[in-house]
PDB file of C-alpha atoms in Angstrom:
ATOM      1  CA  MET A   1     -15.422 -19.601  18.538  1.00 95.00           C
ATOM      2  CA  THR A   2     -17.324 -16.968  16.508  1.00 98.00           C
ATOM      3  CA  GLU A   3     -16.082 -15.728  13.009  1.00 98.00           C
ATOM      4  CA  ILE A   4     -16.048 -12.077  12.303  1.00 98.00           C
ATOM      5  CA  ASP A   5     -17.462 -10.999   8.744  1.00 97.00           C
ATOM      6  CA  GLN A   6     -19.402  -8.449   6.889  1.00 97.00           C
ATOM      7  CA  ALA A   7     -22.652  -9.459   8.613  1.00 97.00           C
ATOM      8  CA  PHE A   8     -21.374  -9.535  11.749  1.00 98.00           C
ATOM      9  CA  VAL A   9     -20.086  -5.832  11.502  1.00 98.00           C
ATOM     10  CA  ASP A  10     -23.132  -5.113   9.737  1.00 98.00           C
ATOM     11  CA  ALA A  11     -24.901  -5.862  12.659  1.00 97.00           C
ATOM     12  CA  ILE A  12     -23.174  -3.773  15.176  1.00 97.00           C
ATOM     13  CA  LEU A  13     -22.992  -0.432  13.232  1.00 97.00           C
ATOM     14  CA  PRO A  14     -26.013   1.393  13.221  1.00 94.00           C
ATOM     15  CA  ARG A  15     -27.251   3.989  10.717  1.00 93.00           C
ATOM     16  CA  ARG A  16     -26.984   7.659  12.052  1.00 93.00           C
ATOM     17  CA  ASP A  17     -29.894   9.876  13.635  1.00 91.00           C
ATOM     18  CA  PRO A  18     -30.288  12.667  11.261  1.00 92.00           C
ATOM     19  CA  ALA A  19     -31.182  15.015  13.942  1.00 93.00           C
ATOM     20  CA  ALA A  20     -27.761  14.080  15.651  1.00 94.00           C
ATOM     21  CA  ASP A  21     -24.980  16.716  17.081  1.00 96.00           C
ATOM     22  CA  LYS A  22     -21.081  16.125  17.493  1.00 96.00           C
ATOM     23  CA  ASP A  23     -21.572  15.095  20.953  1.00 95.00           C
ATOM     24  CA  SER A  24     -23.912  12.339  19.933  1.00 96.00           C
ATOM     25  CA  PHE A  25     -21.101  10.467  18.299  1.00 97.00           C
ATOM     26  CA  GLY A  26     -18.708  10.538  21.096  1.00 98.00           C
ATOM     27  CA  ARG A  27     -16.085  12.808  22.742  1.00 98.00           C
ATOM     28  CA  VAL A  28     -12.488  10.372  22.997  1.00 98.00           C
ATOM     29  CA  LEU A  29      -9.405  11.058  24.448  1.00 98.00           C
ATOM     30  CA  CYS A  30      -6.043   9.812  22.778  1.00 98.00           C
ATOM     31  CA  VAL A  31      -3.192   9.720  25.110  1.00 98.00           C
ATOM     32  CA  CYS A  32      -0.357   9.043  22.627  1.00 98.00           C
ATOM     33  CA  GLY A  33       3.202  10.157  21.398  1.00 98.00           C
ATOM     34  CA  ALA A  34       6.746  11.280  22.516  1.00 98.00           C
ATOM     35  CA  ALA A  35       9.336  13.456  21.180  1.00 97.00           C
ATOM     36  CA  GLY A  36      10.640  11.703  18.011  1.00 94.00           C
ATOM     37  CA  TYR A  37       7.369   9.441  18.013  1.00 95.00           C
ATOM     38  CA  THR A  38       4.852  11.838  16.670  1.00 98.00           C
ATOM     39  CA  GLY A  39       3.157   9.190  13.910  1.00 98.00           C
ATOM     40  CA  ALA A  40       1.795   6.529  16.437  1.00 98.00           C
ATOM     41  CA  ALA A  41      -0.263   9.459  17.872  1.00 98.00           C
ATOM     42  CA  TYR A  42      -1.170  10.887  14.369  1.00 98.00           C
ATOM     43  CA  PHE A  43      -2.451   7.720  13.134  1.00 98.00           C
ATOM     44  CA  ALA A  44      -4.531   7.011  16.468  1.00 98.00           C
ATOM     45  CA  ALA A  45      -6.263  10.119  16.180  1.00 98.00           C
ATOM     46  CA  GLN A  46      -6.912   9.979  12.654  1.00 98.00           C
ATOM     47  CA  GLY A  47      -8.179   6.668  13.008  1.00 98.00           C
ATOM     48  CA  ALA A  48     -10.606   7.712  15.432  1.00 98.00           C
ATOM     49  CA  VAL A  49     -11.338  10.646  13.297  1.00 98.00           C
ATOM     50  CA  ARG A  50     -12.272   8.476  10.249  1.00 98.00           C
ATOM     51  CA  MET A  51     -14.295   6.105  12.304  1.00 98.00           C
ATOM     52  CA  GLY A  52     -16.738   8.890  13.117  1.00 98.00           C
ATOM     53  CA  SER A  53     -15.982  10.339  16.522  1.00 98.00           C
ATOM     54  CA  GLY A  54     -17.381  13.658  17.218  1.00 98.00           C
ATOM     55  CA  VAL A  55     -14.729  15.261  18.925  1.00 98.00           C
ATOM     56  CA  VAL A  56     -11.153  13.704  19.286  1.00 98.00           C
ATOM     57  CA  THR A  57      -8.709  15.286  21.735  1.00 98.00           C
ATOM     58  CA  LEU A  58      -5.501  13.797  21.545  1.00 98.00           C
ATOM     59  CA  ALA A  59      -2.746  14.684  24.480  1.00 98.00           C
ATOM     60  CA  VAL A  60       0.582  14.510  23.910  1.00 98.00           C
ATOM     61  CA  PRO A  61       3.893  15.436  25.874  1.00 98.00           C
ATOM     62  CA  THR A  62       4.833  18.975  25.374  1.00 98.00           C
ATOM     63  CA  GLN A  63       7.800  18.181  23.328  1.00 98.00           C
ATOM     64  CA  ALA A  64       5.653  16.818  20.701  1.00 98.00           C
ATOM     65  CA  TRP A  65       3.156  19.248  20.440  1.00 98.00           C
ATOM     66  CA  PRO A  66       4.384  21.428  17.813  1.00 98.00           C
ATOM     67  CA  VAL A  67       4.682  18.929  15.136  1.00 98.00           C
ATOM     68  CA  LEU A  68       1.221  17.417  15.742  1.00 98.00           C
ATOM     69  CA  ALA A  69      -0.543  20.808  16.122  1.00 97.00           C
ATOM     70  CA  VAL A  70       0.600  21.477  12.451  1.00 97.00           C
ATOM     71  CA  LYS A  71       0.011  17.926  11.262  1.00 97.00           C
ATOM     72  CA  LEU A  72      -3.678  17.705  12.618  1.00 98.00           C
ATOM     73  CA  ASN A  73      -6.695  19.714  11.464  1.00 97.00           C
ATOM     74  CA  GLU A  74      -9.817  17.816  12.888  1.00 97.00           C
ATOM     75  CA  PRO A  75      -8.407  16.684  16.122  1.00 98.00           C
ATOM     76  CA  VAL A  76      -7.690  18.906  19.306  1.00 98.00           C
ATOM     77  CA  VAL A  77      -4.231  18.535  20.163  1.00 98.00           C
ATOM     78  CA  ARG A  78      -3.596  19.350  24.092  1.00 98.00           C
ATOM     79  CA  PRO A  79       0.369  19.682  25.316  1.00 98.00           C
ATOM     80  CA  LEU A  80       0.637  17.953  28.761  1.00 98.00           C
ATOM     81  CA  PRO A  81       3.880  18.376  30.672  1.00 98.00           C
ATOM     82  CA  GLY A  82       6.947  16.036  29.645  1.00 98.00           C
ATOM     83  CA  GLY A  83       9.939  14.847  31.097  1.00 97.00           C
ATOM     84  CA  ALA A  84      13.617  15.854  29.778  1.00 96.00           C
ATOM     85  CA  ASP A  85      13.508  12.751  27.973  1.00 97.00           C
ATOM     86  CA  GLY A  86      10.162  13.888  25.722  1.00 98.00           C
ATOM     87  CA  THR A  87       7.962  11.238  27.347  1.00 98.00           C
ATOM     88  CA  LEU A  88       5.008  12.369  30.075  1.00 98.00           C
ATOM     89  CA  ASP A  89       5.940  13.494  33.332  1.00 98.00           C
ATOM     90  CA  ARG A  90       4.128  12.619  36.696  1.00 97.00           C
ATOM     91  CA  ALA A  91       3.369  16.243  36.376  1.00 98.00           C
ATOM     92  CA  ALA A  92       0.750  15.254  33.430  1.00 98.00           C
ATOM     93  CA  VAL A  93      -1.396  13.006  35.467  1.00 98.00           C
ATOM     94  CA  PRO A  94      -3.936  15.684  37.277  1.00 98.00           C
ATOM     95  CA  GLU A  95      -4.500  17.038  33.829  1.00 98.00           C
ATOM     96  CA  LEU A  96      -5.066  13.816  32.286  1.00 98.00           C
ATOM     97  CA  LEU A  97      -7.257  12.662  34.369  1.00 98.00           C
ATOM     98  CA  ALA A  98      -9.346  16.000  33.927  1.00 98.00           C
ATOM     99  CA  LEU A  99      -9.428  15.580  30.176  1.00 98.00           C
ATOM    100  CA  ALA A 100     -10.333  11.715  30.950  1.00 98.00           C
ATOM    101  CA  ALA A 101     -13.211  12.799  33.226  1.00 98.00           C
ATOM    102  CA  ARG A 102     -14.772  14.412  30.282  1.00 97.00           C
ATOM    103  CA  ALA A 103     -14.288  11.561  27.697  1.00 98.00           C
ATOM    104  CA  ASP A 104     -16.700   8.738  26.865  1.00 98.00           C
ATOM    105  CA  ALA A 105     -13.552   6.387  25.425  1.00 98.00           C
ATOM    106  CA  VAL A 106     -10.146   6.740  26.523  1.00 98.00           C
ATOM    107  CA  LEU A 107      -7.047   5.432  24.058  1.00 98.00           C
ATOM    108  CA  ILE A 108      -3.531   5.249  25.870  1.00 98.00           C
ATOM    109  CA  GLY A 109      -0.323   3.987  24.912  1.00 98.00           C
ATOM    110  CA  CYS A 110       0.704   4.419  20.929  1.00 98.00           C
ATOM    111  CA  GLY A 111       4.300   5.969  20.956  1.00 98.00           C
ATOM    112  CA  LEU A 112       4.248   7.198  24.329  1.00 98.00           C
ATOM    113  CA  GLY A 113       7.605   5.109  25.289  1.00 97.00           C
ATOM    114  CA  ARG A 114       8.666   4.084  28.632  1.00 96.00           C
ATOM    115  CA  SER A 115       9.323   5.861  31.573  1.00 97.00           C
ATOM    116  CA  PRO A 116       8.073   6.260  35.309  1.00 97.00           C
ATOM    117  CA  GLY A 117       5.583   9.066  34.071  1.00 97.00           C
ATOM    118  CA  VAL A 118       3.971   7.003  31.729  1.00 98.00           C
ATOM    119  CA  THR A 119       3.566   3.917  33.632  1.00 98.00           C
ATOM    120  CA  GLU A 120       1.953   6.542  36.306  1.00 98.00           C
ATOM    121  CA  ALA A 121      -0.157   7.812  33.766  1.00 98.00           C
ATOM    122  CA  VAL A 122      -1.217   4.428  32.479  1.00 98.00           C
ATOM    123  CA  CYS A 123      -2.116   3.226  35.917  1.00 97.00           C
ATOM    124  CA  ALA A 124      -3.659   6.450  37.027  1.00 97.00           C
ATOM    125  CA  VAL A 125      -6.270   5.947  34.077  1.00 98.00           C
ATOM    126  CA  LEU A 126      -6.917   2.612  34.376  1.00 97.00           C
ATOM    127  CA  ALA A 127      -7.660   3.170  38.008  1.00 96.00           C
ATOM    128  CA  GLN A 128      -9.934   6.399  37.718  1.00 96.00           C
ATOM    129  CA  ALA A 129     -11.576   6.259  34.440  1.00 96.00           C
ATOM    130  CA  THR A 130     -15.077   6.339  34.249  1.00 96.00           C
ATOM    131  CA  CYS A 131     -15.419   5.267  30.940  1.00 98.00           C
ATOM    132  CA  PRO A 132     -13.941   2.211  28.385  1.00 98.00           C
ATOM    133  CA  VAL A 133     -10.114   2.371  28.113  1.00 98.00           C
ATOM    134  CA  VAL A 134      -8.229   0.963  25.111  1.00 98.00           C
ATOM    135  CA  VAL A 135      -4.494   0.385  26.103  1.00 98.00           C
ATOM    136  CA  ASP A 136      -2.171  -0.058  23.088  1.00 98.00           C
ATOM    137  CA  ALA A 137       1.813  -0.816  22.639  1.00 96.00           C
ATOM    138  CA  ASP A 138       3.737   0.931  25.288  1.00 97.00           C
ATOM    139  CA  GLY A 139       0.655   1.059  27.708  1.00 97.00           C
ATOM    140  CA  ILE A 140       0.263  -2.403  27.556  1.00 97.00           C
ATOM    141  CA  ASN A 141       4.789  -2.706  28.660  1.00 95.00           C
ATOM    142  CA  ALA A 142       3.599   0.013  31.365  1.00 96.00           C
ATOM    143  CA  LEU A 143       0.795  -2.647  32.693  1.00 96.00           C
ATOM    144  CA  ALA A 144       3.490  -5.535  32.832  1.00 91.00           C
ATOM    145  CA  ALA A 145       4.597  -4.776  36.363  1.00 90.00           C
ATOM    146  CA  HIS A 146       1.348  -3.515  37.333  1.00 94.00           C
ATOM    147  CA  LYS A 147      -1.328  -6.455  36.525  1.00 93.00           C
ATOM    148  CA  ASP A 148      -3.428  -5.773  39.773  1.00 93.00           C
ATOM    149  CA  VAL A 149      -4.315  -2.278  38.071  1.00 94.00           C
ATOM    150  CA  LEU A 150      -5.579  -3.979  35.098  1.00 93.00           C
ATOM    151  CA  ARG A 151      -7.914  -6.610  36.998  1.00 91.00           C
ATOM    152  CA  GLN A 152      -9.293  -3.803  39.162  1.00 92.00           C
ATOM    153  CA  ALA A 153     -10.234  -1.338  36.559  1.00 93.00           C
ATOM    154  CA  ALA A 154     -13.814  -0.715  37.258  1.00 88.00           C
ATOM    155  CA  GLN A 155     -14.515   0.078  33.576  1.00 91.00           C
ATOM    156  CA  PRO A 156     -14.055  -2.342  30.434  1.00 89.00           C
ATOM    157  CA  VAL A 157     -10.494  -2.573  29.175  1.00 97.00           C
ATOM    158  CA  ILE A 158      -9.588  -3.413  25.946  1.00 98.00           C
ATOM    159  CA  LEU A 159      -5.870  -4.504  25.670  1.00 98.00           C
ATOM    160  CA  THR A 160      -4.211  -4.867  21.620  1.00 98.00           C
ATOM    161  CA  PRO A 161      -1.224  -6.695  22.116  1.00 98.00           C
ATOM    162  CA  HIS A 162       1.010  -8.433  19.266  1.00 96.00           C
ATOM    163  CA  ALA A 163       2.602 -11.541  19.992  1.00 96.00           C
ATOM    164  CA  ARG A 164       5.646  -9.935  22.149  1.00 95.00           C
ATOM    165  CA  GLU A 165       3.808  -7.472  24.098  1.00 96.00           C
ATOM    166  CA  PHE A 166       1.619 -10.557  25.313  1.00 97.00           C
ATOM    167  CA  ALA A 167       4.301 -12.150  26.077  1.00 96.00           C
ATOM    168  CA  ARG A 168       5.745  -9.403  28.319  1.00 94.00           C
ATOM    169  CA  LEU A 169       2.430  -8.754  29.867  1.00 94.00           C
ATOM    170  CA  SER A 170       1.363 -12.545  30.489  1.00 95.00           C
ATOM    171  CA  GLY A 171       4.818 -14.427  30.041  1.00 94.00           C
ATOM    172  CA  ILE A 172       2.911 -16.543  27.813  1.00 95.00           C
ATOM    173  CA  ALA A 173       4.743 -16.978  24.214  1.00 93.00           C
ATOM    174  CA  HIS A 174       2.698 -17.515  21.238  1.00 91.00           C
ATOM    175  CA  ALA A 175      -0.446 -17.787  23.562  1.00 96.00           C
ATOM    176  CA  THR A 176      -3.212 -20.409  21.986  1.00 97.00           C
ATOM    177  CA  PRO A 177      -6.885 -19.424  21.780  1.00 97.00           C
ATOM    178  CA  ASP A 178      -7.472 -21.272  25.192  1.00 97.00           C
ATOM    179  CA  GLU A 179      -4.664 -19.448  26.967  1.00 98.00           C
ATOM    180  CA  LEU A 180      -6.156 -16.165  25.522  1.00 98.00           C
ATOM    181  CA  ALA A 181      -9.752 -16.481  26.947  1.00 97.00           C
ATOM    182  CA  ALA A 182      -7.961 -17.638  30.444  1.00 98.00           C
ATOM    183  CA  PHE A 183      -5.988 -14.471  30.572  1.00 97.00           C
ATOM    184  CA  ALA A 184      -9.133 -12.334  29.559  1.00 98.00           C
ATOM    185  CA  GLN A 185     -10.867 -14.054  32.239  1.00 97.00           C
ATOM    186  CA  GLN A 186      -8.580 -13.686  35.034  1.00 96.00           C
ATOM    187  CA  MET A 187      -7.839 -10.324  34.124  1.00 96.00           C
ATOM    188  CA  ARG A 188     -11.642  -9.089  33.698  1.00 95.00           C
ATOM    189  CA  CYS A 189     -10.571  -7.566  30.317  1.00 97.00           C
ATOM    190  CA  ILE A 190     -10.692  -7.692  26.320  1.00 98.00           C
ATOM    191  CA  VAL A 191      -7.907  -9.093  24.775  1.00 98.00           C
ATOM    192  CA  LEU A 192      -7.268  -8.103  21.264  1.00 98.00           C
ATOM    193  CA  TYR A 193      -4.148 -10.188  19.911  1.00 98.00           C
ATOM    194  CA  LYS A 194      -2.917  -9.019  17.108  1.00 97.00           C
ATOM    195  CA  GLY A 195      -1.563 -11.346  14.032  1.00 92.00           C
ATOM    196  CA  HIS A 196      -2.223 -13.304  11.151  1.00 91.00           C
ATOM    197  CA  ARG A 197      -5.639 -14.194  12.379  1.00 94.00           C
ATOM    198  CA  THR A 198      -6.609 -11.888  15.146  1.00 98.00           C
ATOM    199  CA  LEU A 199      -8.369 -12.889  18.027  1.00 98.00           C
ATOM    200  CA  ILE A 200     -10.779 -11.393  20.309  1.00 98.00           C
ATOM    201  CA  ALA A 201     -10.967 -12.639  23.852  1.00 98.00           C
ATOM    202  CA  ALA A 202     -13.527 -11.354  26.350  1.00 98.00           C
ATOM    203  CA  PRO A 203     -14.059 -11.344  29.853  1.00 97.00           C
ATOM    204  CA  ASP A 204     -17.123 -13.710  29.514  1.00 96.00           C
ATOM    205  CA  GLY A 205     -15.449 -16.577  27.994  1.00 96.00           C
ATOM    206  CA  GLY A 206     -16.029 -15.447  24.236  1.00 98.00           C
ATOM    207  CA  LEU A 207     -13.797 -15.912  21.461  1.00 98.00           C
ATOM    208  CA  TYR A 208     -13.738 -14.336  18.065  1.00 98.00           C
ATOM    209  CA  ARG A 209     -11.652 -14.744  15.300  1.00 98.00           C
ATOM    210  CA  ASN A 210     -11.105 -11.869  12.391  1.00 98.00           C
ATOM    211  CA  HIS A 211     -10.331 -12.900   9.046  1.00 94.00           C
ATOM    212  CA  SER A 212      -9.624  -9.854   7.003  1.00 98.00           C
ATOM    213  CA  GLY A 213      -6.296  -8.311   6.548  1.00 98.00           C
ATOM    214  CA  ASN A 214      -3.086  -9.196   4.514  1.00 98.00           C
ATOM    215  CA  PRO A 215       1.050  -9.108   5.181  1.00 97.00           C
ATOM    216  CA  GLY A 216       1.335  -5.519   3.410  1.00 98.00           C
ATOM    217  CA  MET A 217      -0.571  -3.938   6.646  1.00 98.00           C
ATOM    218  CA  ALA A 218       2.973  -5.411   8.654  1.00 97.00           C
ATOM    219  CA  LYS A 219       4.082  -1.702   9.275  1.00 97.00           C
ATOM    220  CA  GLY A 220       4.570   0.794  11.825  1.00 96.00           C
ATOM    221  CA  GLY A 221       1.490   2.798  12.109  1.00 98.00           C
ATOM    222  CA  SER A 222      -0.900  -0.307  11.245  1.00 98.00           C
ATOM    223  CA  GLY A 223      -1.716  -0.945  14.881  1.00 98.00           C
ATOM    224  CA  ASP A 224      -2.375   2.725  16.016  1.00 98.00           C
ATOM    225  CA  VAL A 225      -4.792   3.048  13.402  1.00 98.00           C
ATOM    226  CA  LEU A 226      -6.527   0.013  15.075  1.00 98.00           C
ATOM    227  CA  ALA A 227      -6.373   1.001  17.881  1.00 98.00           C
ATOM    228  CA  GLY A 228      -7.879   4.769  17.016  1.00 98.00           C
ATOM    229  CA  MET A 229     -10.923   2.908  15.044  1.00 99.00           C
ATOM    230  CA  ILE A 230     -11.685   1.015  18.452  1.00 99.00           C
ATOM    231  CA  VAL A 231     -11.469   3.589  20.526  1.00 98.00           C
ATOM    232  CA  SER A 232     -13.688   6.119  18.465  1.00 98.00           C
ATOM    233  CA  LEU A 233     -16.627   3.070  18.342  1.00 98.00           C
ATOM    234  CA  CYS A 234     -16.559   2.632  22.037  1.00 98.00           C
ATOM    235  CA  GLY A 235     -17.047   6.157  22.286  1.00 98.00           C
ATOM    236  CA  GLN A 236     -20.018   6.087  20.106  1.00 98.00           C
ATOM    237  CA  GLY A 237     -21.756   3.973  22.671  1.00 97.00           C
ATOM    238  CA  ILE A 238     -20.988   0.240  20.953  1.00 98.00           C
ATOM    239  CA  PRO A 239     -20.176  -2.240  23.858  1.00 98.00           C
ATOM    240  CA  SER A 240     -16.499  -2.763  24.295  1.00 98.00           C
ATOM    241  CA  VAL A 241     -16.178  -6.394  22.877  1.00 98.00           C
ATOM    242  CA  GLN A 242     -18.698  -5.591  19.597  1.00 98.00           C
ATOM    243  CA  ALA A 243     -16.472  -2.323  19.178  1.00 98.00           C
ATOM    244  CA  ALA A 244     -13.148  -4.574  19.207  1.00 98.00           C
ATOM    245  CA  CYS A 245     -14.432  -6.871  16.823  1.00 98.00           C
ATOM    246  CA  ALA A 246     -15.839  -4.497  14.325  1.00 98.00           C
ATOM    247  CA  ALA A 247     -12.982  -2.317  14.125  1.00 98.00           C
ATOM    248  CA  ALA A 248     -10.551  -5.532  13.512  1.00 98.00           C
ATOM    249  CA  TRP A 249     -12.594  -6.370  10.796  1.00 98.00           C
ATOM    250  CA  LEU A 250     -13.099  -3.114   9.262  1.00 98.00           C
ATOM    251  CA  HIS A 251      -9.079  -2.371   9.819  1.00 98.00           C
ATOM    252  CA  GLY A 252      -8.497  -5.737   7.743  1.00 98.00           C
ATOM    253  CA  ARG A 253     -11.112  -4.790   5.309  1.00 98.00           C
ATOM    254  CA  ALA A 254      -9.252  -1.325   4.645  1.00 98.00           C
ATOM    255  CA  GLY A 255      -5.970  -3.070   4.283  1.00 98.00           C
ATOM    256  CA  ASP A 256      -7.036  -5.427   1.879  1.00 98.00           C
ATOM    257  CA  CYS A 257      -8.704  -2.921  -0.453  1.00 98.00           C
ATOM    258  CA  ALA A 258      -5.554  -0.875   0.028  1.00 98.00           C
ATOM    259  CA  ALA A 259      -3.157  -3.994  -1.255  1.00 98.00           C
ATOM    260  CA  ASN A 260      -5.648  -4.407  -4.167  1.00 98.00           C
ATOM    261  CA  ALA A 261      -5.261  -0.917  -5.074  1.00 98.00           C
ATOM    262  CA  LEU A 262      -1.424  -0.638  -4.300  1.00 98.00           C
ATOM    263  CA  SER A 263       0.130  -3.606  -3.084  1.00 98.00           C
ATOM    264  CA  GLU A 264       0.669  -5.298  -0.175  1.00 98.00           C
ATOM    265  CA  TYR A 265       4.534  -3.934  -0.477  1.00 98.00           C
ATOM    266  CA  GLY A 266       3.485  -0.057  -1.490  1.00 98.00           C
ATOM    267  CA  MET A 267       0.420   0.574   0.747  1.00 98.00           C
ATOM    268  CA  THR A 268       1.127   2.347   3.742  1.00 98.00           C
ATOM    269  CA  PRO A 269      -1.308   3.226   7.178  1.00 98.00           C
ATOM    270  CA  SER A 270      -2.193   6.290   5.633  1.00 98.00           C
ATOM    271  CA  ASP A 271      -3.783   4.299   2.730  1.00 98.00           C
ATOM    272  CA  LEU A 272      -5.600   2.295   5.415  1.00 97.00           C
ATOM    273  CA  LEU A 273      -7.474   5.612   6.602  1.00 98.00           C
ATOM    274  CA  GLY A 274      -8.033   6.389   2.778  1.00 98.00           C
ATOM    275  CA  GLN A 275     -10.134   3.562   2.648  1.00 98.00           C
ATOM    276  CA  LEU A 276     -12.138   3.468   5.472  1.00 98.00           C
ATOM    277  CA  PRO A 277     -14.444   6.090   4.390  1.00 97.00           C
ATOM    278  CA  GLY A 278     -15.255   4.034   1.030  1.00 97.00           C
ATOM    279  CA  LEU A 279     -16.336   0.852   3.537  1.00 97.00           C
ATOM    280  CA  LEU A 280     -18.508   3.286   5.684  1.00 97.00           C
ATOM    281  CA  LYS A 281     -20.703   4.259   2.926  1.00 96.00           C
ATOM    282  CA  ARG A 282     -23.243   1.335   3.140  1.00 95.00           C
ATOM    283  CA  TYR A 283     -23.849   2.772   6.784  1.00 96.00           C
ATOM    284  CA  ASN A 284     -25.232   6.023   5.414  1.00 94.00           C
ATOM    285  CA  THR A 285     -28.781   7.297   6.531  1.00 91.00           C
ATOM    286  CA  ARG A 286     -29.524   7.492   3.039  1.00 83.00           C
ATOM    287  CA  GLU A 287     -28.059   6.951  -0.993  1.00 77.00           C
ATOM    288  CA  TRP A 288     -26.167  10.164  -2.220  1.00 77.00           C
TER     289      TRP A 288
END
């Protein structure tokens, strides 16, 4: 098992090309949120922004659009057809796939809720995406009865479950490292298993362990920030396994900095976002 640390992450994150423009740093699509669940979409989109994406597009059901269009400045917020329950409707799928076709990486699942429309959207993205896909939260729940779609995906898929979500998907409660590795190989995906010591299992049998982070991060929204960070790194061209590992360590380290400054009790996911820029200064092209 490979341990993730600062040196591991330093070897992954490049200095930025001084002649670059926004297209050089990836266009990512976050498909997140539902009526009443706008926080998850906010944190995922801001995680991608703070991790350095060139352009972030957030696609949300129409009912959630007015809230998120006001709350977010950097991402482009696009409304998609929603059903009576405020989740994505089946009618959203064609437009969603058109947006995904223009993206360098896609995140789907944070705060989407559960409905037939959500399940159809998740399965369609995995079946047709031509770029890496990150699947979190309700996206993982949607795949529980459609694991064949996961196995057949043409592009790298990163799953980011906690223990209960992984149990719904795999039938395995409290998975061991060997069980995670076996699942990743069988399903040809990357599994980032969130917990006290987050584990990343790769389809080639590789296994990685992260040691950063603390109990103050056990608050709603923290995982959405992580999902946004992962899709951002994938969109910037970093290979999916390395993107998952680097994002996990930086996310935990941001949590450690927030806890040191504000306490484990008082820190929030917004504080994680606020700590990321300071952690990323070491990758500037020059001293300022």
